[in-house]
């Protein structure tokens, strides 16, 4: 289940593709000028387990191959001449007239913790129009996938970790949850001690500016989705004069603490569930999971209460627990395209089988069918805990449960208890919230979706205000799901493409539906 700013749906809906091996080097970089390094692009291999496994990316529609390379970056940006690590990159070269090529368009699809090297090829056709004038480029941020990915527990331990009761009802269950969280965090420190202090969003933003220079671009042209909007905002704050044409879609509220973010997600997922229930029961045919919106939600609540006592058969040998079911429901709410799977999963569960909801939960957690996990969740926790200063005690969380339950009867407890994930983390958090003020930056198109569960719509306005006067330009999409561009709404795509391809900034306050 998502904790604060947890992963975009695109990261969990597809587990494909590739990159090159990267990792920390103990060699001192000495006087090497990393901005002058040459990237050695090659055909992409199959992705690593940390990236989610699978096959190498298929050729592009025009027959061109995806290319991968590794960029060397300082492990510690405060010591740029010290040890380095490798940042895995992927690109599709521009397909149009070379004379009209603008440069590279860098993508971050969110998380934090998602592999851009695996995600970009999975959605490559969606960005074909942008490829006419840009090289499409993405990357595994530091700590993610092949970019010295954070490692914590092994696959068997993760199976047990995700099966546990994450909404404790008594002292014994609370102790178990806290002990398991402490063990998980200790495993992260043991297995990834060297990289944990250096996976903050500010580090990734500095990597991006190095990437810009190594790719030969005077300006950073950027498309950030979900957490990628926070990363883009931090980049704009650090390097406002090098921002080119940038789009933020599915916008993180940069003014919130991690608690406020979790509470906002509780409201967002509840809103998405309300919309799902309304949609299902408003159709001409009968809704198979309830007669009215209230009935749909009441039946789900009863199911989760029953699973807390008696799990259902899931994906053998694992069972569908209350935690897994809640996680699977949340995953299905990321996109209206997934609502049919939610209906299928609920129908199965009411008949005593938990397979579909279990598979949805596995997708959220980065588990492939062979039982191997990507490092999506470890990286997500590591980056969030390195970024967020707050450390919440169990007693504090218990005191906040009423507020979270008021925000969402279904998801409130889950998101509230998720706040203890950083309590015993080895690395102190950097700040209460990111600084994205970017005076002097070029305009940034900020796209908010009114039905977004993971990054609620209100965050778009907060991002515009925080970027500063004359920088953020807000566009509203009245739709469902996480993000707007990949909804294929023509109005949204025309506005985004018009800015990225032709530099046409839409009027502030434009609404698409």
Coordinates of C-alpha atoms in Angstrom, one line a residue, residues 44-448:
X44 CA 19.9 -2.9 -24.1
X45 CA 20.2 -6.3 -22.4
X46 CA 17.4 -7.9 -20.4
X47 CA 16.6 -6.1 -17.1
X48 CA 18.1 -7.2 -13.8
X49 CA 16.0 -8.6 -11.0
X50 CA 16.3 -5.2 -9.3
X51 CA 14.6 -3.6 -12.3
X52 CA 11.8 -6.2 -12.3
X53 CA 13.2 -8.9 -14.7
X54 CA 11.7 -9.8 -18.0
X55 CA 13.0 -9.5 -21.6
X56 CA 15.1 -7.0 -23.4
X57 CA 13.0 -4.2 -24.9
X58 CA 11.5 -4.8 -28.3
X59 CA 12.6 -2.6 -31.2
X60 CA 10.8 0.7 -31.7
X61 CA 7.9 0.8 -34.2
X62 CA 10.3 2.1 -36.9
X63 CA 12.7 -0.8 -36.2
X64 CA 15.3 1.3 -34.3
X65 CA 16.7 -0.3 -31.2
X66 CA 16.6 1.0 -27.7
X67 CA 20.1 2.0 -26.5
X68 CA 21.5 1.8 -23.0
X69 CA 24.6 3.3 -21.4
X70 CA 26.0 4.0 -17.9
X71 CA 27.0 7.5 -16.7
X72 CA 29.5 7.9 -13.9
X73 CA 28.4 10.3 -11.1
X74 CA 29.9 11.2 -7.7
X75 CA 28.7 8.9 -4.9
X76 CA 28.8 11.9 -2.6
X77 CA 28.1 15.2 -4.3
X78 CA 29.8 17.0 -1.4
X79 CA 33.0 15.2 -2.4
X80 CA 32.7 15.2 -6.2
X81 CA 36.3 13.9 -6.6
X82 CA 35.7 10.9 -4.5
X83 CA 34.1 7.5 -5.2
X84 CA 31.6 7.2 -8.0
X85 CA 28.6 5.2 -8.9
X86 CA 27.0 4.3 -12.2
X87 CA 23.6 5.7 -13.4
X88 CA 21.9 3.4 -15.9
X89 CA 20.4 5.3 -18.9
X90 CA 18.2 4.3 -21.8
X91 CA 17.3 6.3 -24.9
X92 CA 15.5 6.3 -28.2
X93 CA 17.1 8.6 -30.7
X94 CA 14.9 11.3 -32.3
X95 CA 13.0 10.0 -35.3
X96 CA 12.3 13.2 -37.2
X97 CA 14.3 15.6 -39.3
X98 CA 17.7 16.1 -37.6
X99 CA 17.6 19.8 -38.4
X100 CA 14.5 20.1 -36.2
X101 CA 15.8 18.1 -33.2
X102 CA 15.5 20.1 -30.0
X103 CA 17.7 17.9 -27.8
X104 CA 17.0 15.2 -25.2
X105 CA 13.7 14.9 -23.3
X106 CA 14.4 13.3 -19.9
X107 CA 11.7 11.3 -18.2
X108 CA 11.2 10.3 -14.6
X109 CA 8.1 8.2 -14.1
X110 CA 7.8 8.4 -10.3
X111 CA 8.1 6.3 -7.3
X112 CA 10.5 7.1 -5.9
X113 CA 12.1 3.8 -6.7
X114 CA 10.8 3.1 -10.2
X115 CA 13.2 2.1 -12.9
X116 CA 13.0 4.5 -15.8
X117 CA 15.1 2.1 -17.9
X118 CA 12.3 -0.4 -17.8
X119 CA 9.3 2.0 -17.9
X120 CA 10.2 4.2 -20.9
X121 CA 10.2 1.4 -23.4
X122 CA 6.9 0.0 -22.1
X123 CA 5.3 3.4 -22.9
X124 CA 7.4 4.4 -25.8
X125 CA 4.6 4.4 -28.3
X126 CA 2.7 6.9 -26.1
X127 CA 5.5 9.4 -26.7
X128 CA 6.0 8.9 -30.4
X129 CA 5.0 12.5 -31.2
X130 CA 7.6 13.8 -28.8
X131 CA 10.2 11.6 -30.3
X132 CA 9.9 13.5 -33.6
X133 CA 12.0 16.3 -32.1
X134 CA 13.7 14.8 -29.0
X135 CA 15.8 11.9 -28.1
X136 CA 13.7 10.2 -25.4
X137 CA 15.9 9.5 -22.4
X138 CA 15.2 7.9 -19.0
X139 CA 17.3 6.5 -16.2
X140 CA 17.4 4.5 -13.0
X141 CA 17.9 7.1 -10.3
X142 CA 20.7 6.4 -7.8
X143 CA 19.6 3.6 -5.4
X144 CA 17.2 2.2 -8.0
X145 CA 17.5 -0.8 -10.2
X146 CA 21.0 -1.0 -11.7
X147 CA 22.1 2.3 -10.4
X148 CA 23.5 0.8 -7.3
X149 CA 20.0 -0.3 -6.2
X150 CA 19.3 -0.4 -2.5
X151 CA 19.0 -4.0 -1.2
X152 CA 17.3 -5.0 2.1
X153 CA 15.7 -8.4 2.7
X154 CA 15.7 -11.4 0.3
X155 CA 12.6 -12.6 -1.6
X156 CA 11.5 -15.0 1.0
X157 CA 11.8 -12.4 3.8
X158 CA 9.9 -9.9 1.6
X159 CA 7.1 -12.4 1.1
X160 CA 6.7 -12.6 4.9
X161 CA 7.1 -8.8 5.3
X162 CA 4.2 -8.0 2.9
X163 CA 2.0 -10.7 4.4
X164 CA 2.1 -9.3 7.9
X165 CA -0.7 -7.3 9.5
X166 CA 0.0 -3.7 8.7
X167 CA -2.9 -2.3 10.6
X168 CA -2.4 -3.6 14.2
X169 CA -5.5 -4.0 16.4
X170 CA -3.8 -4.7 19.7
X171 CA -0.5 -4.4 21.5
X172 CA 0.8 -7.8 20.3
X173 CA 0.1 -7.0 16.7
X174 CA 1.7 -3.5 17.1
X175 CA 4.9 -5.0 18.6
X176 CA 5.1 -7.5 15.7
X177 CA 4.7 -4.8 13.1
X178 CA 7.3 -2.5 14.8
X179 CA 9.8 -5.4 15.2
X180 CA 9.4 -6.4 11.5
X181 CA 9.9 -2.9 10.4
X182 CA 13.0 -2.5 12.5
X183 CA 14.4 -5.8 11.1
X184 CA 13.7 -4.6 7.5
X185 CA 15.4 -1.3 8.1
X186 CA 18.4 -3.0 9.7
X187 CA 18.7 -5.2 6.7
X188 CA 18.8 -2.1 4.4
X189 CA 21.6 -0.6 6.5
X190 CA 23.6 -3.9 6.5
X191 CA 23.3 -4.5 2.7
X192 CA 23.3 -0.9 1.4
X193 CA 25.2 1.1 4.0
X194 CA 27.4 2.9 1.5
X195 CA 24.6 4.3 -0.7
X196 CA 21.9 5.0 1.9
X197 CA 23.2 8.5 2.8
X198 CA 23.4 9.5 -0.9
X199 CA 19.9 8.8 -2.3
X200 CA 18.2 12.0 -1.5
X201 CA 16.2 13.8 -4.2
X202 CA 18.7 16.6 -4.2
X203 CA 21.4 14.0 -5.2
X204 CA 19.3 12.7 -8.1
X205 CA 18.6 16.3 -9.2
X206 CA 22.4 16.9 -9.4
X207 CA 22.8 13.7 -11.3
X208 CA 20.2 15.0 -13.8
X209 CA 22.2 18.2 -14.4
X210 CA 25.3 16.2 -15.0
X211 CA 23.3 14.0 -17.4
X212 CA 22.2 17.2 -19.2
X213 CA 25.8 18.2 -19.7
X214 CA 27.0 14.7 -20.7
X215 CA 24.1 14.4 -23.2
X216 CA 25.3 17.7 -24.7
X217 CA 22.2 19.8 -23.9
X218 CA 22.3 23.5 -23.0
X219 CA 18.9 23.2 -21.3
X220 CA 17.1 20.5 -19.4
X221 CA 13.9 19.4 -21.2
X222 CA 12.0 17.3 -18.8
X223 CA 8.8 15.2 -18.4
X224 CA 8.2 14.3 -14.7
X225 CA 5.3 12.1 -13.5
X226 CA 4.2 11.6 -9.8
X227 CA 7.4 11.7 -7.7
X228 CA 9.1 12.9 -10.9
X229 CA 7.3 16.2 -10.4
X230 CA 9.0 16.6 -7.0
X231 CA 12.3 15.7 -8.5
X232 CA 11.7 18.2 -11.3
X233 CA 10.8 20.9 -8.8
X234 CA 14.0 20.3 -6.8
X235 CA 16.0 20.4 -10.1
X236 CA 14.3 23.7 -11.0
X237 CA 15.2 25.1 -7.5
X238 CA 18.8 24.1 -7.8
X239 CA 19.3 25.0 -11.5
X240 CA 16.6 27.4 -12.6
X241 CA 18.6 29.0 -15.4
X242 CA 19.1 25.6 -17.2
X243 CA 15.4 24.6 -17.2
X244 CA 14.1 24.3 -20.7
X245 CA 10.6 23.0 -21.6
X246 CA 9.3 21.0 -18.6
X247 CA 6.0 19.3 -17.8
X248 CA 4.9 18.0 -14.4
X249 CA 2.0 15.5 -14.5
X250 CA 0.4 13.8 -11.5
X251 CA 1.8 16.5 -9.2
X252 CA 3.2 15.9 -5.7
X253 CA 2.3 18.7 -3.2
X254 CA 5.7 20.1 -2.3
X255 CA 4.5 22.0 0.7
X256 CA 3.4 18.9 2.7
X257 CA 5.2 17.0 5.5
X258 CA 5.2 13.2 5.1
X259 CA 2.2 13.0 7.5
X260 CA 0.3 15.5 5.5
X261 CA 1.1 13.6 2.3
X262 CA -0.1 10.3 3.7
X263 CA -3.3 12.0 4.9
X264 CA -3.8 13.5 1.5
X265 CA -3.4 10.1 -0.1
X266 CA -6.0 8.7 2.3
X267 CA -8.4 11.2 0.9
X268 CA -7.3 10.6 -2.6
X269 CA -7.7 6.9 -2.6
X270 CA -11.1 7.2 -0.8
X271 CA -12.2 9.6 -3.5
X272 CA -11.0 7.1 -6.2
X273 CA -12.9 4.3 -4.5
X274 CA -16.0 6.5 -4.3
X275 CA -15.7 7.1 -8.0
X276 CA -15.2 3.4 -8.8
X277 CA -18.3 2.5 -6.8
X278 CA -20.4 5.2 -8.4
X279 CA -19.2 4.1 -11.9
X280 CA -19.9 0.4 -11.3
X281 CA -23.4 1.0 -10.0
X282 CA -24.4 3.6 -12.5
X283 CA -24.1 1.3 -15.6
X284 CA -27.0 -0.2 -17.3
X285 CA -26.0 -3.8 -16.3
X286 CA -26.0 -4.8 -12.7
X287 CA -22.8 -4.1 -10.7
X288 CA -21.6 -7.5 -9.6
X289 CA -20.0 -6.2 -6.4
X290 CA -22.8 -4.1 -4.9
X291 CA -26.2 -2.5 -5.6
X292 CA -25.4 1.0 -4.6
X293 CA -22.1 2.9 -4.1
X294 CA -22.6 2.6 -0.3
X295 CA -23.2 -1.1 -0.7
X296 CA -20.1 -1.6 -2.7
X297 CA -18.0 0.1 0.0
X298 CA -19.7 -1.7 2.8
X299 CA -19.1 -5.1 1.2
X300 CA -15.4 -4.2 0.7
X301 CA -15.2 -3.2 4.4
X302 CA -16.8 -6.4 5.5
X303 CA -14.4 -8.4 3.3
X304 CA -11.3 -6.7 4.8
X305 CA -12.6 -7.3 8.3
X306 CA -13.1 -11.0 7.5
X307 CA -9.6 -11.3 6.0
X308 CA -8.1 -9.8 9.2
X309 CA -9.4 -12.9 11.0
X310 CA -9.3 -15.5 8.2
X311 CA -7.2 -15.0 5.0
X312 CA -8.3 -16.5 1.7
X313 CA -6.2 -18.7 -0.6
X314 CA -4.2 -16.3 -2.7
X315 CA -1.2 -17.3 -5.0
X316 CA 0.0 -20.6 -3.6
X317 CA 1.4 -21.0 -1.0
X318 CA 0.6 -17.4 0.1
X319 CA -2.7 -16.3 1.4
X320 CA -4.7 -13.2 0.7
X321 CA -4.4 -11.3 3.9
X322 CA -6.2 -8.0 4.9
X323 CA -3.0 -6.2 4.1
X324 CA -2.6 -7.8 0.6
X325 CA -6.2 -7.2 -0.2
X326 CA -6.0 -3.5 0.7
X327 CA -2.8 -3.1 -1.3
X328 CA -4.4 -4.8 -4.3
X329 CA -7.5 -2.6 -4.1
X330 CA -5.2 0.5 -4.0
X331 CA -3.3 -0.7 -7.0
X332 CA -6.4 -1.1 -9.1
X333 CA -7.5 2.5 -8.2
X334 CA -4.4 4.0 -9.9
X335 CA -6.1 3.8 -13.3
X336 CA -9.6 3.6 -14.5
X337 CA -8.3 0.9 -16.9
X338 CA -7.7 -1.3 -13.9
X339 CA -11.2 -1.0 -12.5
X340 CA -12.4 -4.1 -14.3
X341 CA -9.6 -6.0 -12.5
X342 CA -10.9 -4.7 -9.2
X343 CA -14.4 -5.9 -10.0
X344 CA -13.0 -9.3 -11.0
X345 CA -10.9 -9.5 -7.8
X346 CA -13.7 -8.6 -5.5
X347 CA -16.0 -11.1 -7.2
X348 CA -13.4 -13.8 -6.7
X349 CA -12.9 -12.9 -3.1
X350 CA -16.6 -12.9 -2.3
X351 CA -16.6 -16.5 -3.7
X352 CA -13.6 -17.4 -1.5
X353 CA -10.6 -17.0 -3.9
X354 CA -8.0 -14.3 -3.6
X355 CA -5.8 -14.7 -6.7
X356 CA -6.6 -11.5 -8.6
X357 CA -6.3 -9.2 -5.6
X358 CA -3.1 -11.0 -4.6
X359 CA -1.6 -10.4 -8.1
X360 CA -2.6 -6.7 -7.9
X361 CA -0.9 -6.5 -4.6
X362 CA 2.2 -8.2 -6.0
X363 CA 2.3 -5.7 -8.8
X364 CA 2.2 -2.9 -6.3
X365 CA 5.1 -4.4 -4.4
X366 CA 7.3 -5.2 -7.4
X367 CA 6.9 -9.0 -7.2
X368 CA 7.2 -11.0 -10.4
X369 CA 5.4 -14.3 -11.0
X370 CA 8.7 -16.2 -10.4
X371 CA 8.7 -14.9 -6.8
X372 CA 11.5 -12.4 -7.3
X373 CA 11.2 -8.8 -6.2
X374 CA 12.5 -5.7 -7.9
X375 CA 14.0 -3.2 -5.5
X376 CA 11.1 -0.8 -5.9
X377 CA 10.0 -0.9 -2.3
X378 CA 13.5 -0.8 -0.7
X379 CA 14.4 2.2 -2.9
X380 CA 11.2 3.9 -2.2
X381 CA 11.6 3.7 1.5
X382 CA 15.3 4.6 1.3
X383 CA 14.7 7.8 -0.7
X384 CA 11.6 8.9 1.3
X385 CA 13.4 8.3 4.6
X386 CA 16.5 10.2 3.4
X387 CA 14.3 13.1 2.2
X388 CA 11.8 13.4 5.1
X389 CA 13.0 14.7 8.4
X390 CA 10.0 13.5 10.4
X391 CA 10.3 10.3 12.5
X392 CA 6.9 9.3 14.0
X393 CA 6.5 7.3 17.1
X394 CA 3.9 4.5 17.4
X395 CA 2.1 6.5 20.1
X396 CA 1.9 9.5 17.8
X397 CA 0.5 7.4 15.0
X398 CA -2.2 5.9 17.3
X399 CA -3.2 9.5 18.3
X400 CA -3.6 10.4 14.6
X401 CA -5.7 7.4 13.7
X402 CA -9.1 9.2 14.1
X403 CA -8.0 11.8 11.5
X404 CA -6.9 9.2 9.0
X405 CA -10.1 7.2 9.5
X406 CA -12.1 10.3 8.9
X407 CA -10.2 10.8 5.7
X408 CA -10.7 7.2 4.6
X409 CA -12.5 4.4 6.5
X410 CA -10.8 1.9 4.2
X411 CA -7.3 3.2 3.7
X412 CA -6.8 5.4 6.8
X413 CA -5.2 2.9 9.2
X414 CA -3.0 1.5 6.5
X415 CA -1.5 4.9 5.5
X416 CA -1.2 6.0 9.1
X417 CA 0.8 3.0 10.2
X418 CA 2.9 3.4 7.1
X419 CA 4.4 6.5 8.8
X420 CA 6.5 4.3 11.1
X421 CA 8.6 3.0 8.2
X422 CA 11.3 5.6 8.8
X423 CA 11.2 5.6 12.6
X424 CA 14.3 3.4 12.9
X425 CA 16.0 4.4 9.7
X426 CA 19.8 4.7 9.8
X427 CA 20.1 8.0 7.9
X428 CA 18.5 11.2 9.1
X429 CA 16.0 12.9 6.9
X430 CA 16.9 16.1 5.1
X431 CA 13.9 18.4 5.5
X432 CA 10.2 18.7 6.3
X433 CA 9.4 19.1 2.6
X434 CA 11.3 19.9 -0.6
X435 CA 12.2 23.4 -1.7
X436 CA 11.0 23.9 -5.3
X437 CA 11.1 27.7 -5.5
X438 CA 12.6 28.5 -8.9
X439 CA 12.8 32.2 -9.6
X440 CA 14.3 32.7 -13.1
X441 CA 13.1 29.4 -14.5
X442 CA 11.4 29.0 -17.8
X443 CA 7.7 28.2 -17.6
X444 CA 6.8 24.7 -16.3
X445 CA 3.5 23.2 -17.3
X446 CA 1.8 21.7 -14.2
X447 CA -1.0 19.2 -15.0
X448 CA -3.4 18.1 -12.3

